[in-house]
Amino acid sequence: MSVEPFAAVDVIRTKRDGARLTDAQIDWVIDAYTRGVVGDEQMAALAMAVFLRGMDAEETARWTGAMIDSGERLTLRCSRPTVDKHSTGGVGDKITLPLAPLVAACGAAVPQLSGRGLGHTGGTLDKLESIPGWRAELSADEIDRQLEDVGAVVCAATPTLAPADRKLYALRDVTATVEAVPLIASSIMSKKIAEGAGRLVLDVKVGSGAFMKTRDQARELAERLVAIGAAHDVATTALLTDMSTPLGVAVGNAVEVAESVEVLQGGGPADVVELTLALAREMLALAGLGDVDPERVLASGQAYETWCRMIAAQGGDPEAPLPTAQHVQVIEARESGVVAGLDAYGVGVAAWRLGAGRARKSDPVQAAAGVRCLAKPGDRVERGQPLFELHTDTPEAVAAAEPLLDAALVLKDVTDISPGDADAPAAVEAREGVVLERWGHDRR
Ligand code: URA
């Protein structure tokens, strides 16, 4: 029987009392937890101690390294520079869909290993699985081949990547220890680094529909993510982006694919286009392709061509009609006014209730379910004008979604403000832009 170099209780006590964990303690505790030598109850106590006492940048980077070492690390074989993107999750966040083929069409290779949605935030794989025939599971050889041939792969992460994180994340979920910046940052970065990303752009969402509700929290996370990247030789940039209101019009699965195709064909909502281009510029800069203009490539149709090849390479038919819902219901404005707010969290939960999301990892999702937000902050609406379209295969779900959408939308009465009246106070303003701040090793 091998003798363990530490006792879990001593490691827990060290952090409980506010001291730093040593490198050897961190390496051991993560490895021993993966092996089952450290039990869930001990890891839960340590996670709570980290939650309460924190970990400094060096401890967090080491913790990340230990989680990477708990499993396999992919080595991508690709002649183009590879660059990856990760979003901390939001409502209507379909950006990976137009972004990956766009950046590939600009000359980089994008290996995007993604997840399924849980709760009010959607999952990229759930959205893509609404395309007839498309499959998420690829072998390492298939990933390499597609990266070389097409330049973009969006597929499921394998269970061999950072297994310690898989186990620890499930434990944090049931022990109220998810919301600790060192644990979130190490969880995200361990998976991304294990996936072989040499360069990484992070979309750190801030607002009601995001993990991080305030800018200060999002900044703290962005700073820690960028520092972990630096410690592991992964050039990392983070954008703080607005998630107070949903991105674009569509929230769901097939409805978000349709909106992404609109963007790839030169249209689509302005905020989705803005964020896609901003992230593309950051990714191209990291890949040494900063002189390529993604806006021009998007307009040329090359990104759409790459999308069609990317979908077809994974068995999907990019021309096939997307599934449509059995029931579509429209909610109309009861009064005229200006949309002063549209709460991302409320819309995300409504789409989830309609069947677009899941409550447990094993639940199925409805491909066609979702919400289309027909009025966004800053829009003027007249009484009777459609505000939302609710799509679902389970019409009885509308009763749960409707009050959530009613509460999410704030309509301001502006009858006392005549259009063009320069002295009138601005009733409401559309958000000024999606990108709020930028963090990077070369912070500008
Ligand atoms: N996403 C992750 O992958 N891990 C976290 O801890 C939080 C969000």
Short mmCIF file of C-alpha atoms and ligand atoms in Angstrom, two decimals:
data_model
loop_
_atom_site.label_atom_id
_atom_site.label_comp_id
_atom_site.label_asym_id
_atom_site.label_seq_id
_atom_site.Cartn_x
_atom_site.Cartn_y
_atom_site.Cartn_z
CA MET A 1 0.00 0.00 0.00
CA SER A 2 1.46 3.38 -0.99
CA VAL A 3 1.79 6.01 1.71
CA GLU A 4 0.17 9.37 0.96
CA PRO A 5 2.50 12.37 1.54
CA PHE A 6 -0.21 14.51 3.16
CA ALA A 7 -3.37 14.14 5.18
CA ALA A 8 -6.39 15.87 3.63
CA VAL A 9 -7.37 17.27 7.02
CA ASP A 10 -4.06 19.18 7.25
CA VAL A 11 -4.52 20.67 3.78
CA ILE A 12 -8.06 21.76 4.68
CA ARG A 13 -6.83 23.24 7.99
CA THR A 14 -4.09 25.21 6.21
CA LYS A 15 -6.59 26.93 3.95
CA ARG A 16 -9.26 27.23 6.66
CA ASP A 17 -6.76 29.22 8.73
CA GLY A 18 -6.00 31.53 5.80
CA ALA A 19 -2.53 30.33 4.84
CA ARG A 20 -1.22 29.60 1.34
CA LEU A 21 -1.25 26.04 0.07
CA THR A 22 2.13 24.82 -1.10
CA ASP A 23 2.64 23.53 -4.64
CA ALA A 24 3.08 20.01 -3.28
CA GLN A 25 -0.14 20.22 -1.26
CA ILE A 26 -2.10 21.42 -4.30
CA ASP A 27 -0.66 18.78 -6.64
CA TRP A 28 -1.40 16.07 -4.12
CA VAL A 29 -4.91 17.08 -3.13
CA ILE A 30 -6.15 17.34 -6.74
CA ASP A 31 -4.53 14.05 -7.72
CA ALA A 32 -5.75 12.27 -4.58
CA TYR A 33 -9.28 13.60 -5.12
CA THR A 34 -9.24 12.31 -8.72
CA ARG A 35 -8.08 8.90 -7.44
CA GLY A 36 -10.79 8.86 -4.77
CA VAL A 37 -8.30 8.93 -1.88
CA VAL A 38 -9.56 12.35 -0.80
CA GLY A 39 -13.32 12.03 -0.32
CA ASP A 40 -16.10 14.33 -1.48
CA GLU A 41 -16.70 15.52 2.08
CA GLN A 42 -13.04 16.56 2.42
CA MET A 43 -12.95 18.27 -0.96
CA ALA A 44 -16.21 20.05 -0.14
CA ALA A 45 -14.61 21.42 3.04
CA LEU A 46 -11.52 22.51 1.12
CA ALA A 47 -13.65 24.17 -1.61
CA MET A 48 -15.52 26.08 1.12
CA ALA A 49 -12.22 27.11 2.72
CA VAL A 50 -11.05 28.40 -0.69
CA PHE A 51 -14.38 30.14 -1.15
CA LEU A 52 -13.97 31.94 2.18
CA ARG A 53 -10.19 32.49 2.24
CA GLY A 54 -9.36 32.73 -1.49
CA MET A 55 -6.24 31.65 -3.32
CA ASP A 56 -3.60 33.99 -4.70
CA ALA A 57 -2.60 34.08 -8.38
CA GLU A 58 0.23 31.54 -7.96
CA GLU A 59 -1.90 29.08 -6.02
CA THR A 60 -4.66 29.38 -8.63
CA ALA A 61 -2.24 28.78 -11.51
CA ARG A 62 -0.82 25.72 -9.74
CA TRP A 63 -4.33 24.41 -8.96
CA THR A 64 -5.15 24.81 -12.68
CA GLY A 65 -2.00 22.88 -13.64
CA ALA A 66 -2.89 20.05 -11.27
CA MET A 67 -6.37 19.81 -12.81
CA ILE A 68 -4.89 19.73 -16.33
CA ASP A 69 -2.52 16.94 -15.21
CA SER A 70 -5.46 14.89 -13.90
CA GLY A 71 -6.24 13.87 -17.49
CA GLU A 72 -5.10 13.98 -21.09
CA ARG A 73 -3.79 17.04 -22.88
CA LEU A 74 -4.67 17.24 -26.57
CA THR A 75 -1.90 18.05 -29.02
CA LEU A 76 -3.42 19.60 -32.10
CA ARG A 77 -1.65 18.85 -35.37
CA CYS A 78 -2.49 21.70 -37.66
CA SER A 79 -0.41 23.84 -40.01
CA ARG A 80 -2.41 27.01 -39.30
CA PRO A 81 -2.13 29.00 -36.04
CA THR A 82 -4.79 27.74 -33.64
CA VAL A 83 -6.83 30.07 -31.47
CA ASP A 84 -9.78 29.32 -29.24
CA LYS A 85 -12.60 31.32 -27.64
CA HIS A 86 -14.51 30.69 -24.44
CA SER A 87 -17.58 32.47 -23.16
CA THR A 88 -18.56 32.38 -19.51
CA GLY A 89 -22.16 31.91 -20.72
CA GLY A 90 -25.14 34.06 -21.38
CA VAL A 91 -28.59 34.35 -22.90
CA GLY A 92 -28.79 34.34 -26.70
CA ASP A 93 -25.04 33.80 -26.80
CA LYS A 94 -24.76 32.13 -30.20
CA ILE A 95 -21.47 33.89 -30.99
CA THR A 96 -19.40 30.72 -31.46
CA LEU A 97 -21.58 29.79 -34.46
CA PRO A 98 -20.67 32.74 -36.69
CA LEU A 99 -17.27 33.35 -35.03
CA ALA A 100 -15.56 29.98 -35.56
CA PRO A 101 -16.12 29.86 -39.36
CA LEU A 102 -15.33 33.58 -39.67
CA VAL A 103 -11.95 33.27 -37.95
CA ALA A 104 -11.21 30.12 -39.98
CA ALA A 105 -12.07 31.97 -43.19
CA CYS A 106 -9.54 34.63 -42.10
CA GLY A 107 -6.74 32.02 -41.98
CA ALA A 108 -6.58 30.73 -38.39
CA ALA A 109 -7.73 27.34 -37.09
CA VAL A 110 -10.43 27.29 -34.39
CA PRO A 111 -10.75 24.14 -32.26
CA GLN A 112 -13.84 24.89 -30.22
CA LEU A 113 -14.63 22.13 -27.74
CA SER A 114 -17.97 23.10 -26.28
CA GLY A 115 -20.60 22.03 -23.80
CA ARG A 116 -24.31 21.63 -23.44
CA GLY A 117 -26.48 24.12 -21.62
CA LEU A 118 -27.65 23.91 -18.03
CA GLY A 119 -30.27 26.17 -16.48
CA HIS A 120 -31.00 29.51 -18.13
CA THR A 121 -27.87 29.65 -20.32
CA GLY A 122 -27.93 27.75 -23.58
CA GLY A 123 -25.26 25.37 -24.83
CA THR A 124 -23.50 25.62 -28.19
CA LEU A 125 -23.86 21.88 -28.84
CA ASP A 126 -27.61 21.98 -28.15
CA LYS A 127 -27.97 24.73 -30.73
CA LEU A 128 -25.93 22.93 -33.39
CA GLU A 129 -27.72 19.64 -32.73
CA SER A 130 -30.88 21.26 -34.10
CA ILE A 131 -29.27 21.02 -37.57
CA PRO A 132 -30.43 17.76 -39.19
CA GLY A 133 -27.64 15.15 -39.18
CA TRP A 134 -25.02 17.20 -37.29
CA ARG A 135 -23.01 15.24 -34.75
CA ALA A 136 -21.04 16.60 -31.79
CA GLU A 137 -18.81 13.63 -30.95
CA LEU A 138 -15.53 13.54 -32.89
CA SER A 139 -12.33 11.56 -32.36
CA ALA A 140 -8.99 13.35 -31.93
CA ASP A 141 -8.05 12.33 -35.51
CA GLU A 142 -11.29 13.74 -36.89
CA ILE A 143 -10.67 17.01 -35.05
CA ASP A 144 -7.17 17.27 -36.54
CA ARG A 145 -8.38 16.45 -40.06
CA GLN A 146 -11.25 18.94 -39.94
CA LEU A 147 -9.02 21.67 -38.52
CA GLU A 148 -6.63 21.20 -41.42
CA ASP A 149 -9.34 20.91 -44.14
CA VAL A 150 -11.94 23.40 -42.93
CA GLY A 151 -10.17 25.41 -40.22
CA ALA A 152 -13.03 25.23 -37.70
CA VAL A 153 -14.36 22.47 -35.46
CA VAL A 154 -17.11 22.82 -32.86
CA CYS A 155 -17.52 19.53 -31.01
CA ALA A 156 -17.99 17.92 -27.59
CA ALA A 157 -15.10 17.83 -25.12
CA THR A 158 -13.98 14.30 -24.25
CA PRO A 159 -14.34 13.05 -20.65
CA THR A 160 -10.57 12.50 -20.48
CA LEU A 161 -9.90 16.26 -20.42
CA ALA A 162 -9.43 17.63 -16.87
CA PRO A 163 -11.46 14.89 -15.11
CA ALA A 164 -10.67 16.52 -11.74
CA ASP A 165 -12.65 19.55 -12.84
CA ARG A 166 -15.62 17.42 -13.88
CA LYS A 167 -15.73 15.86 -10.41
CA LEU A 168 -15.02 19.08 -8.53
CA TYR A 169 -17.53 21.13 -10.52
CA ALA A 170 -20.33 18.68 -9.72
CA LEU A 171 -19.35 18.88 -6.03
CA ARG A 172 -19.21 22.70 -6.03
CA ASP A 173 -22.65 22.77 -7.60
CA VAL A 174 -24.20 21.06 -4.56
CA THR A 175 -22.09 22.71 -1.85
CA ALA A 176 -22.63 26.43 -2.66
CA THR A 177 -19.00 26.85 -3.71
CA VAL A 178 -19.41 27.60 -7.41
CA GLU A 179 -19.07 31.39 -7.09
CA ALA A 180 -15.42 31.57 -6.02
CA VAL A 181 -13.21 33.37 -8.52
CA PRO A 182 -10.12 31.11 -8.09
CA LEU A 183 -12.30 28.01 -8.53
CA ILE A 184 -14.19 29.37 -11.55
CA ALA A 185 -10.99 30.60 -13.20
CA SER A 186 -9.10 27.35 -12.67
CA SER A 187 -12.11 25.32 -13.83
CA ILE A 188 -12.43 27.22 -17.12
CA MET A 189 -8.70 27.42 -17.84
CA SER A 190 -7.91 23.79 -16.99
CA LYS A 191 -10.35 22.61 -19.67
CA LYS A 192 -9.23 25.13 -22.26
CA ILE A 193 -5.51 24.47 -21.75
CA ALA A 194 -6.07 20.69 -21.76
CA GLU A 195 -7.84 21.08 -25.10
CA GLY A 196 -4.56 22.27 -26.57
CA ALA A 197 -5.41 25.94 -27.03
CA GLY A 198 -2.18 27.87 -27.50
CA ARG A 199 -4.01 31.19 -27.69
CA LEU A 200 -7.28 32.04 -26.06
CA VAL A 201 -9.83 34.84 -26.10
CA LEU A 202 -12.30 34.91 -23.23
CA ASP A 203 -15.70 36.52 -23.39
CA VAL A 204 -16.43 37.35 -19.75
CA LYS A 205 -20.10 38.20 -19.51
CA VAL A 206 -21.39 40.69 -16.97
CA GLY A 207 -25.01 41.37 -16.04
CA SER A 208 -28.20 39.64 -14.92
CA GLY A 209 -27.93 36.81 -17.46
CA ALA A 210 -24.31 36.04 -16.54
CA PHE A 211 -22.42 34.34 -13.73
CA MET A 212 -20.80 37.64 -12.83
CA LYS A 213 -23.50 40.16 -11.99
CA THR A 214 -21.24 43.19 -11.48
CA ARG A 215 -18.36 44.71 -13.40
CA ASP A 216 -16.06 44.43 -10.40
CA GLN A 217 -16.67 40.67 -10.14
CA ALA A 218 -16.19 40.26 -13.90
CA ARG A 219 -12.95 42.27 -13.80
CA GLU A 220 -11.61 40.12 -10.99
CA LEU A 221 -12.39 36.98 -12.98
CA ALA A 222 -10.92 38.40 -16.22
CA GLU A 223 -7.71 39.38 -14.44
CA ARG A 224 -7.35 35.93 -12.90
CA LEU A 225 -8.07 34.14 -16.20
CA VAL A 226 -5.46 36.18 -18.05
CA ALA A 227 -2.91 35.54 -15.28
CA ILE A 228 -3.50 31.77 -15.44
CA GLY A 229 -3.02 31.90 -19.22
CA ALA A 230 0.29 33.72 -18.76
CA ALA A 231 1.46 31.20 -16.14
CA HIS A 232 0.77 28.35 -18.59
CA ASP A 233 2.20 30.05 -21.72
CA VAL A 234 -1.21 30.51 -23.31
CA ALA A 235 -1.54 34.02 -24.74
CA THR A 236 -4.88 35.13 -23.32
CA THR A 237 -7.09 38.16 -23.79
CA ALA A 238 -10.42 38.77 -22.10
CA LEU A 239 -13.26 41.05 -23.14
CA LEU A 240 -15.86 42.07 -20.58
CA THR A 241 -19.16 42.11 -22.46
CA ASP A 242 -22.68 43.12 -21.56
CA MET A 243 -25.16 40.41 -20.57
CA SER A 244 -27.81 42.59 -18.95
CA THR A 245 -30.03 41.94 -21.97
CA PRO A 246 -30.04 39.00 -24.41
CA LEU A 247 -27.69 39.02 -27.38
CA GLY A 248 -29.63 39.45 -30.60
CA VAL A 249 -33.27 38.60 -31.11
CA ALA A 250 -33.27 34.80 -30.81
CA VAL A 251 -32.88 32.81 -27.57
CA GLY A 252 -33.06 29.02 -27.90
CA ASN A 253 -31.61 26.38 -30.20
CA ALA A 254 -32.72 26.29 -33.87
CA VAL A 255 -33.83 29.94 -33.62
CA GLU A 256 -30.24 30.90 -32.68
CA VAL A 257 -28.80 28.83 -35.54
CA ALA A 258 -31.08 30.70 -37.95
CA GLU A 259 -29.90 34.04 -36.54
CA SER A 260 -26.24 32.99 -36.83
CA VAL A 261 -26.76 32.08 -40.48
CA GLU A 262 -28.26 35.55 -41.03
CA VAL A 263 -25.06 37.06 -39.61
CA LEU A 264 -22.90 34.82 -41.82
CA GLN A 265 -24.94 35.93 -44.83
CA GLY A 266 -24.28 39.60 -44.09
CA GLY A 267 -27.33 40.49 -41.97
CA GLY A 268 -28.37 39.74 -38.39
CA PRO A 269 -28.76 41.89 -35.28
CA ALA A 270 -26.18 44.65 -34.82
CA ASP A 271 -25.08 43.51 -31.33
CA VAL A 272 -24.37 39.96 -32.54
CA VAL A 273 -22.35 41.31 -35.46
CA GLU A 274 -20.47 43.75 -33.19
CA LEU A 275 -19.45 41.08 -30.70
CA THR A 276 -18.57 38.54 -33.39
CA LEU A 277 -16.24 41.05 -35.07
CA ALA A 278 -14.71 42.24 -31.78
CA LEU A 279 -13.86 38.68 -30.72
CA ALA A 280 -12.63 37.83 -34.23
CA ARG A 281 -10.22 40.80 -34.13
CA GLU A 282 -8.81 39.67 -30.78
CA MET A 283 -8.43 36.08 -31.97
CA LEU A 284 -6.74 37.13 -35.21
CA ALA A 285 -4.36 39.45 -33.34
CA LEU A 286 -3.28 36.58 -31.06
CA ALA A 287 -2.86 34.28 -34.08
CA GLY A 288 -0.55 36.78 -35.79
CA LEU A 289 -3.21 37.63 -38.40
CA GLY A 290 -4.02 41.10 -37.10
CA ASP A 291 -3.83 42.58 -40.60
CA VAL A 292 -6.81 40.53 -41.84
CA ASP A 293 -10.09 42.46 -41.66
CA PRO A 294 -12.88 40.12 -40.45
CA GLU A 295 -15.57 42.59 -41.49
CA ARG A 296 -14.44 42.34 -45.11
CA VAL A 297 -14.24 38.53 -44.92
CA LEU A 298 -17.75 38.38 -43.43
CA ALA A 299 -19.11 40.60 -46.21
CA SER A 300 -17.37 38.49 -48.89
CA GLY A 301 -19.42 35.38 -48.08
CA GLN A 302 -16.28 33.31 -47.30
CA ALA A 303 -17.31 32.89 -43.66
CA TYR A 304 -20.69 31.49 -44.74
CA GLU A 305 -18.95 29.07 -47.14
CA THR A 306 -16.73 27.90 -44.29
CA TRP A 307 -19.82 27.44 -42.07
CA CYS A 308 -21.42 25.19 -44.71
CA ARG A 309 -18.24 23.09 -44.94
CA MET A 310 -17.90 22.94 -41.14
CA ILE A 311 -21.49 21.71 -40.73
CA ALA A 312 -21.23 19.22 -43.61
CA ALA A 313 -17.93 17.82 -42.26
CA GLN A 314 -19.81 16.81 -39.08
CA GLY A 315 -22.68 15.14 -40.97
CA GLY A 316 -25.05 18.12 -40.97
CA ASP A 317 -26.95 19.51 -43.92
CA PRO A 318 -26.46 23.29 -43.92
CA GLU A 319 -29.23 23.73 -46.50
CA ALA A 320 -31.84 21.58 -44.69
CA PRO A 321 -34.78 23.44 -43.13
CA LEU A 322 -34.38 23.86 -39.38
CA PRO A 323 -37.00 22.33 -37.07
CA THR A 324 -39.96 24.54 -36.32
CA ALA A 325 -42.07 24.51 -33.15
CA GLN A 326 -45.53 22.97 -33.05
CA HIS A 327 -46.84 26.02 -31.22
CA VAL A 328 -45.87 29.68 -31.70
CA GLN A 329 -47.51 32.35 -29.56
CA VAL A 330 -47.06 36.10 -29.86
CA ILE A 331 -47.16 38.50 -26.90
CA GLU A 332 -48.23 42.00 -27.86
CA ALA A 333 -47.61 45.34 -26.14
CA ARG A 334 -50.52 46.32 -23.90
CA GLU A 335 -49.38 49.96 -24.00
CA SER A 336 -47.24 52.18 -26.22
CA GLY A 337 -43.84 53.29 -24.97
CA VAL A 338 -40.11 52.82 -25.18
CA VAL A 339 -38.37 49.64 -24.05
CA ALA A 340 -36.30 50.75 -21.06
CA GLY A 341 -34.98 47.28 -20.22
CA LEU A 342 -35.16 43.63 -21.20
CA ASP A 343 -33.72 41.46 -18.48
CA ALA A 344 -31.46 38.69 -19.82
CA TYR A 345 -32.05 36.34 -16.90
CA GLY A 346 -35.86 36.54 -17.22
CA VAL A 347 -35.74 35.82 -20.96
CA GLY A 348 -33.25 32.98 -20.42
CA VAL A 349 -35.49 31.31 -17.84
CA ALA A 350 -38.55 31.76 -20.11
CA ALA A 351 -36.75 30.02 -23.03
CA TRP A 352 -35.70 27.25 -20.65
CA ARG A 353 -39.30 26.79 -19.46
CA LEU A 354 -40.46 26.57 -23.09
CA GLY A 355 -38.12 23.59 -23.51
CA ALA A 356 -34.92 25.14 -24.91
CA GLY A 357 -32.86 24.30 -21.81
CA ARG A 358 -32.50 21.54 -19.26
CA ALA A 359 -32.63 21.35 -15.45
CA ARG A 360 -30.48 18.22 -15.17
CA LYS A 361 -27.58 17.13 -17.36
CA SER A 362 -29.50 14.09 -18.61
CA ASP A 363 -32.65 16.01 -19.68
CA PRO A 364 -33.40 16.33 -23.41
CA VAL A 365 -33.93 19.77 -25.00
CA GLN A 366 -36.44 20.76 -27.67
CA ALA A 367 -34.62 21.78 -30.86
CA ALA A 368 -37.30 24.28 -31.88
CA ALA A 369 -38.09 25.84 -28.49
CA GLY A 370 -37.15 29.40 -27.62
CA VAL A 371 -38.08 33.04 -27.56
CA ARG A 372 -37.66 35.72 -30.22
CA CYS A 373 -37.39 39.18 -28.65
CA LEU A 374 -38.96 41.51 -31.18
CA ALA A 375 -38.36 44.71 -29.20
CA LYS A 376 -35.01 45.54 -27.62
CA PRO A 377 -33.91 48.32 -25.24
CA GLY A 378 -34.24 51.69 -26.89
CA ASP A 379 -37.00 50.60 -29.32
CA ARG A 380 -40.25 52.52 -29.45
CA VAL A 381 -43.31 50.24 -29.55
CA GLU A 382 -46.97 50.92 -30.21
CA ARG A 383 -49.88 49.29 -28.39
CA GLY A 384 -50.66 45.92 -30.04
CA GLN A 385 -47.18 45.58 -31.56
CA PRO A 386 -45.60 42.12 -31.13
CA LEU A 387 -43.00 42.06 -28.33
CA PHE A 388 -42.14 38.35 -28.13
CA GLU A 389 -42.64 35.17 -30.10
CA LEU A 390 -42.75 32.05 -27.91
CA HIS A 391 -41.79 28.79 -29.67
CA THR A 392 -42.49 25.42 -28.06
CA ASP A 393 -43.65 21.86 -28.69
CA THR A 394 -45.34 21.89 -25.26
CA PRO A 395 -48.01 24.65 -25.38
CA GLU A 396 -48.78 24.22 -21.68
CA ALA A 397 -45.29 25.68 -20.98
CA VAL A 398 -46.44 29.08 -22.25
CA ALA A 399 -48.28 29.73 -18.96
CA ALA A 400 -44.95 29.54 -17.10
CA ALA A 401 -42.97 31.56 -19.66
CA GLU A 402 -45.39 34.43 -20.24
CA PRO A 403 -45.22 36.06 -16.77
CA LEU A 404 -41.43 35.80 -16.84
CA LEU A 405 -41.31 37.73 -20.11
CA ASP A 406 -43.85 40.26 -18.82
CA ALA A 407 -41.60 40.92 -15.85
CA ALA A 408 -38.41 40.99 -17.97
CA LEU A 409 -39.56 43.80 -20.24
CA VAL A 410 -39.75 47.33 -18.84
CA LEU A 411 -41.82 49.68 -20.96
CA LYS A 412 -41.55 53.38 -20.23
CA ASP A 413 -44.35 55.77 -21.02
CA VAL A 414 -43.01 58.56 -23.21
CA THR A 415 -46.23 60.27 -24.22
CA ASP A 416 -44.91 63.51 -22.75
CA ILE A 417 -41.86 63.50 -25.00
CA SER A 418 -42.43 64.53 -28.57
CA PRO A 419 -40.08 63.06 -31.15
CA GLY A 420 -37.30 65.44 -32.14
CA ASP A 421 -37.77 67.60 -29.04
CA ALA A 422 -34.17 68.52 -28.30
CA ASP A 423 -34.94 69.73 -24.76
CA ALA A 424 -36.80 66.60 -23.73
CA PRO A 425 -34.92 64.33 -21.37
CA ALA A 426 -33.69 61.20 -23.10
CA ALA A 427 -36.28 58.62 -22.15
CA VAL A 428 -34.09 55.62 -22.54
CA GLU A 429 -31.06 54.77 -24.51
CA ALA A 430 -30.15 51.64 -26.34
CA ARG A 431 -27.02 50.13 -24.83
CA GLU A 432 -23.96 51.91 -26.13
CA GLY A 433 -22.15 48.75 -27.18
CA VAL A 434 -21.67 45.16 -26.13
CA VAL A 435 -17.95 45.29 -25.41
CA LEU A 436 -17.35 47.03 -22.08
CA GLU A 437 -13.66 46.49 -21.31
CA ARG A 438 -10.62 44.56 -22.50
CA TRP A 439 -8.06 42.68 -20.43
CA GLY A 440 -4.92 41.12 -21.82
CA HIS A 441 -1.24 40.54 -21.25
CA ASP A 442 -0.81 43.66 -23.47
CA ARG A 443 -3.70 45.50 -21.76
CA ARG A 444 -4.74 48.48 -23.97
N1 URA B 1 -17.75 27.45 -16.10
C1 URA B 1 -16.87 26.49 -15.81
O1 URA B 1 -16.41 25.77 -16.68
N2 URA B 1 -16.50 26.34 -14.53
C2 URA B 1 -16.96 27.12 -13.54
O2 URA B 1 -16.57 26.95 -12.40
C3 URA B 1 -17.89 28.11 -13.86
C4 URA B 1 -18.26 28.26 -15.16
#
